[in-house]
Each structure stands twice: as structure tokens, then as C-alpha cells.
């Protein structure tokens, strides 16, 4: 009997310590599907929540209409709001400030050669609107970029992620460099009408390959002390930053155990996110809930 117990314990220890056995255990997705996106939204690039959290505002990127779509919390399309005086050069993100003002980031820059980057403030209030106007245009250029495009080893000037905080916009660039290493830049731009140089306030690095570490969206919590950066496979939680310096920010990688072309993230509350991904054949085209 004693020998049987010893053998059983030894077997359990060997199984528990066997790396191959552990790696073969399947990982469950940590995302909860909220709903599938309407067929009209095939290339979603950003989402934002209304103040009452009843409406999800959504946009699409380059090649699509200059329209902001309103969805209810079940995913039904309830509004198509035409932006009358704003062209969709490459809309890559939508966000709001603490007063509920809505902003579109027209700063998609895949080839790092654009010189008409802008953030558009809308007079968008509710889903009863058929049209909306751009009431402020913040034009900007990146500090440090002198070539359009620069060498492919320095393609750090695409952007799909920004937030508004205390009267300024914060942009987190998407690395498209040859020899991708997870590096991204953080720039600060005044939330105002005009043409500005975006000030470089941080150069940071995320671990992993392109799908792990190429940033596609950003969101900030209500206390404004945590920022989430989204990639196809992970979220990255930033803390310890200041309004003028992100260089010492701490970054925590949180795997989603789910791989798709994730393009949009927003805080539902300080512990829960809504995440949207693009439709790609049999995958994507959904909005998910994730708690951390």
C-alpha cells in the first residue's frame, strides 16, 4: 500500500513538472461575446460610448463613408450620422472627453507619408441626428519626423490609438518598421483649433511580435490613472505616467487568449472593457466584454 501511494505521488509530480504536458493544455478564450456587428460595419476601426452608455458610436477607416454609426447595447444599428464637412482620409479611432464631446482621429498613416493628419471634434450628441458637423479641427505633425516617408526601419508614425485627458490628446503610434521590435511613441497635442507640433513625451516598447504588440486602439479609465492599449492578441495596461512624461510608465501585458483583428477598445467601467474586431472570413465582426 505504501509503495502504491509513493508511485502515485511520483507520477503526479512528473506530470505536473512536464512542460510538454502543460503546454498541451488548451487555453480558453477570455472574451465574452456581447453581439455580432451589423453587416454594414465590416471594417470597424473605433468605438466610443455615450455618457449614458446606451449608445456605442462606431466608425470605419479609409475607403469607407464619412459616417458615424450608432449601435444600441444589443448591437442593433440605430443611427447613421453623416459628417457633412469632414472627409474620411483614414479614420482610425474615436474617443470622447469627460464632458462627452466626441473626437475622430483622422491619422491613419500606413505608409508614414501623410502630412494632413488631424483630429476632428464633432457636435454629435444623440442618435436622433441625421448629420453632424466638425466644429474643431486639430491639425498636427510629429516632432522628429522630417522625411515623408522615413526609412522603413523608422516607420513609427502611423497611429490608430488616442485618448483625451485634461485638455490634451495623447497619441500612441503603431510600429510598421522593418524589423519590428515592439517600439512605439507617445505624443501630446493640445485639444484646440489650430496646427501644432505633436510633442514626443515617451518612447516605450511592448514585448512580442506584430500581432502581440502593434497598437490598434487605446482607452483611459474614469480616474485617468490607467490606460489600456489594444493589440490583436493582448491588452497592455499602462500606469505610472504623468501628463508630460510617459517614459517611465509601467506596462502590464494581459493576454486575451484570442487572436483576431482587434481594432477598438473602450472602458465600460474601471474593471471592464468592450473590444471590437473586424470581420475576416469566418472570424471577427463582434463586440466582446473583457474583465480584468
Coordinates of C-alpha atoms in Angstrom, one line a residue:
X1 CA 0.0 0.0 0.0
X2 CA 2.8 2.4 0.9
X3 CA 4.6 1.6 -2.3
X4 CA 1.4 2.3 -4.3
X5 CA 1.0 5.7 -2.7
X6 CA 4.6 6.7 -3.3
X7 CA 4.3 5.6 -7.0
X8 CA 1.0 7.6 -7.4
X9 CA 2.6 10.8 -5.9
X10 CA 5.7 10.4 -8.0
X11 CA 3.5 10.1 -11.1
X12 CA 1.6 13.2 -10.3
X13 CA 4.8 15.2 -9.7
X14 CA 6.2 14.1 -13.0
X15 CA 3.0 15.1 -14.9
X16 CA 2.9 18.5 -13.1
X17 CA 6.5 19.2 -13.9
X18 CA 6.4 18.1 -17.5
X19 CA 6.5 21.3 -19.6
X20 CA 5.2 19.5 -22.7
X21 CA 2.1 18.3 -20.8
X22 CA 1.4 21.8 -19.5
X23 CA 1.8 23.4 -22.9
X24 CA -0.7 20.9 -24.5
X25 CA -3.5 22.0 -22.1
X26 CA -5.9 24.1 -24.2
X27 CA -6.4 27.8 -23.3
X28 CA -9.9 29.0 -23.1
X29 CA -10.8 32.4 -24.7
X30 CA -11.2 35.1 -22.0
X31 CA -13.5 37.2 -24.1
X32 CA -17.3 37.1 -23.7
X33 CA -19.2 37.8 -26.9
X34 CA -21.7 40.7 -26.5
X35 CA -23.0 40.7 -30.0
X36 CA -22.1 40.4 -33.7
X37 CA -21.7 43.7 -35.6
X38 CA -24.2 44.7 -38.3
X39 CA -23.1 43.6 -41.8
X40 CA -22.7 47.2 -42.8
X41 CA -19.7 47.5 -40.3
X42 CA -17.2 45.3 -42.0
X43 CA -14.1 47.4 -41.3
X44 CA -14.7 48.9 -37.8
X45 CA -11.8 51.0 -36.6
X46 CA -13.0 52.7 -33.4
X47 CA -15.8 52.7 -30.8
X48 CA -16.8 55.1 -28.1
X49 CA -19.6 55.0 -25.5
X50 CA -22.2 57.7 -25.0
X51 CA -22.3 59.2 -21.5
X52 CA -25.4 57.2 -20.6
X53 CA -23.7 54.1 -22.0
X54 CA -26.8 53.3 -24.1
X55 CA -25.1 54.0 -27.4
X56 CA -21.9 52.7 -29.0
X57 CA -20.6 55.1 -31.6
X58 CA -18.6 53.4 -34.3
X59 CA -16.5 54.4 -37.3
X60 CA -14.7 52.7 -40.2
X61 CA -11.4 53.5 -41.7
X62 CA -10.0 54.5 -45.1
X63 CA -12.2 53.7 -48.1
X64 CA -15.4 53.9 -46.2
X65 CA -18.1 56.6 -45.7
X66 CA -17.7 59.7 -43.6
X67 CA -20.4 58.4 -41.3
X68 CA -20.6 57.7 -37.5
X69 CA -22.8 54.7 -36.8
X70 CA -24.8 54.4 -33.6
X71 CA -25.5 51.0 -32.1
X72 CA -27.6 50.0 -29.1
X73 CA -26.2 47.7 -26.5
X74 CA -27.6 44.7 -28.3
X75 CA -25.8 45.6 -31.5
X76 CA -28.7 46.9 -33.5
X77 CA -27.9 49.8 -35.9
X78 CA -30.0 52.8 -34.7
X79 CA -28.2 55.7 -36.4
X80 CA -26.2 56.6 -39.5
X81 CA -24.9 60.1 -38.8
X82 CA -23.2 61.8 -41.8
X83 CA -20.2 64.0 -41.0
X84 CA -21.1 66.8 -43.5
X85 CA -17.8 68.7 -43.5
X86 CA -15.3 66.0 -42.6
X87 CA -13.6 63.7 -45.1
X88 CA -12.6 60.2 -44.1
X89 CA -9.0 60.2 -45.2
X90 CA -8.3 57.4 -42.8
X91 CA -10.4 57.4 -39.6
X92 CA -8.7 55.1 -37.2
X93 CA -10.1 55.9 -33.7
X94 CA -13.0 57.6 -32.0
X95 CA -12.9 58.8 -28.4
X96 CA -14.6 61.3 -26.0
X97 CA -13.6 63.6 -23.2
X98 CA -15.1 63.8 -19.7
X99 CA -17.7 66.3 -20.9
X100 CA -19.0 63.9 -23.5
X101 CA -17.5 65.6 -26.6
X102 CA -16.7 63.2 -29.4
X103 CA -13.5 63.2 -31.4
X104 CA -12.4 61.3 -34.5
X105 CA -8.7 60.5 -35.2
X106 CA -8.1 61.1 -38.9
X107 CA -4.5 60.0 -38.6
X108 CA -4.2 56.6 -40.2
X109 CA -0.7 56.7 -41.9
X110 CA 0.2 53.2 -43.1
X111 CA 3.0 54.4 -45.3
X112 CA 4.2 57.1 -42.9
X113 CA 3.9 59.8 -45.6
X114 CA 0.8 61.8 -44.7
X115 CA 1.1 65.5 -44.0
X116 CA -2.6 66.2 -43.4
X117 CA -3.1 64.5 -40.0
X118 CA -6.0 65.8 -37.9
X119 CA -8.3 65.2 -35.0
X120 CA -11.9 66.2 -35.6
X121 CA -14.3 67.4 -32.9
X122 CA -18.0 66.7 -33.7
X123 CA -21.2 68.3 -32.5
X124 CA -22.6 64.7 -32.1
X125 CA -25.0 64.4 -29.2
X126 CA -27.5 61.7 -29.8
X127 CA -28.9 59.2 -32.2
X128 CA -31.7 61.5 -33.4
X129 CA -29.2 63.3 -35.5
X130 CA -29.0 62.6 -39.2
X131 CA -26.0 64.8 -39.7
X132 CA -23.2 66.2 -37.7
X133 CA -20.6 69.0 -38.2
X134 CA -16.9 69.2 -37.5
X135 CA -16.7 72.1 -35.0
X136 CA -12.9 71.9 -34.3
X137 CA -10.0 70.7 -36.4
X138 CA -6.7 70.0 -34.6
X139 CA -4.1 69.6 -37.3
X140 CA -0.7 68.2 -36.2
X141 CA 2.7 66.9 -37.3
X142 CA 5.0 64.7 -35.4
X143 CA 8.1 66.0 -33.6
X144 CA 11.1 64.3 -35.0
X145 CA 9.6 63.3 -38.4
X146 CA 11.5 65.1 -41.2
X147 CA 11.0 62.6 -44.1
X148 CA 7.7 61.5 -45.6
X149 CA 8.2 58.6 -45.6
X150 CA 11.3 58.0 -43.4
X151 CA 13.5 54.9 -43.9
X152 CA 11.4 51.7 -43.4
X153 CA 13.5 50.9 -40.3
X154 CA 11.9 54.0 -38.7
X155 CA 8.2 53.7 -39.7
X156 CA 6.9 54.8 -36.3
X157 CA 4.4 57.5 -37.4
X158 CA 1.3 55.5 -38.1
X159 CA -1.4 55.9 -35.4
X160 CA -4.6 54.0 -34.6
X161 CA -4.9 54.9 -30.9
X162 CA -5.5 58.1 -28.9
X163 CA -7.2 59.4 -25.8
X164 CA -8.2 62.8 -24.4
X165 CA -7.0 63.8 -21.0
X166 CA -7.2 67.2 -19.2
X167 CA -7.4 69.3 -22.4
X168 CA -4.8 67.4 -24.4
X169 CA -4.8 64.5 -26.8
X170 CA -2.3 61.6 -26.3
X171 CA -1.4 59.5 -29.3
X172 CA 0.2 56.0 -29.2
X173 CA 1.8 55.1 -32.5
X174 CA 1.6 51.9 -34.4
X175 CA 5.0 50.4 -35.4
X176 CA 5.2 49.5 -39.0
X177 CA 9.0 49.4 -39.2
X178 CA 11.0 46.8 -41.0
X179 CA 12.5 44.6 -38.2
X180 CA 9.5 45.2 -35.8
X181 CA 10.6 45.2 -32.2
X182 CA 7.5 46.5 -30.3
X183 CA 8.7 50.1 -30.0
X184 CA 6.0 52.8 -30.0
X185 CA 6.0 56.5 -29.4
X186 CA 3.7 58.7 -27.3
X187 CA 2.8 62.2 -28.5
X188 CA 0.9 65.0 -26.8
X189 CA -1.2 67.6 -28.8
X190 CA -3.4 70.4 -27.4
X191 CA -7.1 69.9 -27.7
X192 CA -7.7 73.1 -29.6
X193 CA -8.3 74.5 -33.1
X194 CA -5.0 75.0 -34.9
X195 CA -1.9 73.5 -36.4
X196 CA 0.5 72.0 -33.9
X197 CA 3.7 70.0 -33.5
X198 CA 2.9 66.9 -31.6
X199 CA 5.4 66.7 -28.7
X200 CA 7.2 63.4 -28.1
X201 CA 6.7 62.5 -24.4
X202 CA 7.6 58.8 -24.4
X203 CA 9.4 56.1 -26.3
X204 CA 8.3 52.7 -25.0
X205 CA 8.4 49.0 -26.0
X206 CA 5.9 46.1 -25.9
X207 CA 7.1 42.5 -25.9
X208 CA 6.2 40.2 -28.7
X209 CA 5.7 40.0 -32.4
X210 CA 3.4 42.2 -34.5
X211 CA 0.1 40.6 -33.5
X212 CA 1.2 40.8 -29.8
X213 CA 2.5 44.4 -29.8
X214 CA 1.2 46.5 -32.7
X215 CA -1.2 49.0 -31.1
X216 CA -4.6 49.4 -32.7
X217 CA -6.7 51.3 -30.0
X218 CA -6.5 53.0 -26.6
X219 CA -8.8 53.9 -23.8
X220 CA -8.5 55.6 -20.4
X221 CA -10.4 54.8 -17.2
X222 CA -12.6 57.3 -15.3
X223 CA -9.8 58.1 -12.7
X224 CA -7.4 58.8 -15.6
X225 CA -4.7 56.7 -13.9
X226 CA -4.8 53.7 -16.2
X227 CA -4.6 53.5 -20.0
X228 CA -5.3 50.3 -22.0
X229 CA -3.5 49.7 -25.3
X230 CA -5.0 47.1 -27.5
X231 CA -3.3 44.7 -29.9
X232 CA -4.6 41.7 -31.8
X233 CA -3.8 39.2 -29.0
X234 CA -3.4 41.3 -25.8
X235 CA -4.2 44.3 -23.8
X236 CA -1.4 46.3 -22.3
X237 CA -2.2 48.3 -19.1
X238 CA -0.2 51.5 -18.6
X239 CA 0.2 53.1 -15.1
X240 CA 2.7 55.5 -13.5
X241 CA 2.6 58.0 -16.3
X242 CA 2.3 61.8 -15.9
X243 CA 0.7 64.4 -18.2
X244 CA 4.0 65.4 -19.7
X245 CA 6.1 62.2 -19.4
X246 CA 5.3 58.6 -20.3
X247 CA 8.9 57.4 -20.4
X248 CA 8.7 55.8 -17.0
X249 CA 5.2 54.3 -17.4
X250 CA 4.8 50.7 -16.2
X251 CA 3.3 48.3 -18.7
X252 CA 1.5 45.1 -17.7
X253 CA 0.7 42.6 -20.5
X254 CA -2.7 40.9 -20.2
X255 CA -3.2 38.0 -22.7
X256 CA -6.7 37.7 -24.2
X257 CA -6.1 34.1 -25.3
X258 CA -7.9 35.1 -28.5
X259 CA -6.4 36.1 -31.9
X260 CA -8.4 38.3 -34.3
X261 CA -8.0 41.7 -35.9
X262 CA -9.0 43.7 -32.9
X263 CA -9.4 47.4 -33.7
X264 CA -11.3 49.1 -30.9
X265 CA -11.4 49.2 -27.1
X266 CA -13.3 51.3 -24.6
X267 CA -13.9 51.2 -20.8
X268 CA -17.4 50.1 -19.8
X269 CA -16.3 50.6 -16.2
X270 CA -13.0 50.7 -14.5
X271 CA -12.7 46.9 -14.5
X272 CA -14.5 46.0 -17.7
X273 CA -13.7 46.7 -21.4
X274 CA -15.6 46.5 -24.6
X275 CA -13.5 45.3 -27.5
X276 CA -14.4 45.2 -31.2
X277 CA -12.8 43.3 -34.1
X278 CA -13.0 43.4 -37.9
X279 CA -14.8 40.7 -39.8
X280 CA -12.4 38.4 -41.6
X281 CA -14.0 35.4 -43.3
X282 CA -15.2 33.1 -40.6
X283 CA -13.8 35.1 -37.6
X284 CA -14.3 38.5 -36.1
X285 CA -17.0 41.1 -36.6
X286 CA -18.0 41.1 -33.0
X287 CA -18.1 43.1 -29.8
X288 CA -16.7 41.4 -26.7
X289 CA -16.7 42.1 -23.0
X290 CA -13.5 41.6 -21.0
X291 CA -13.0 41.9 -17.3
X292 CA -9.6 42.2 -15.6

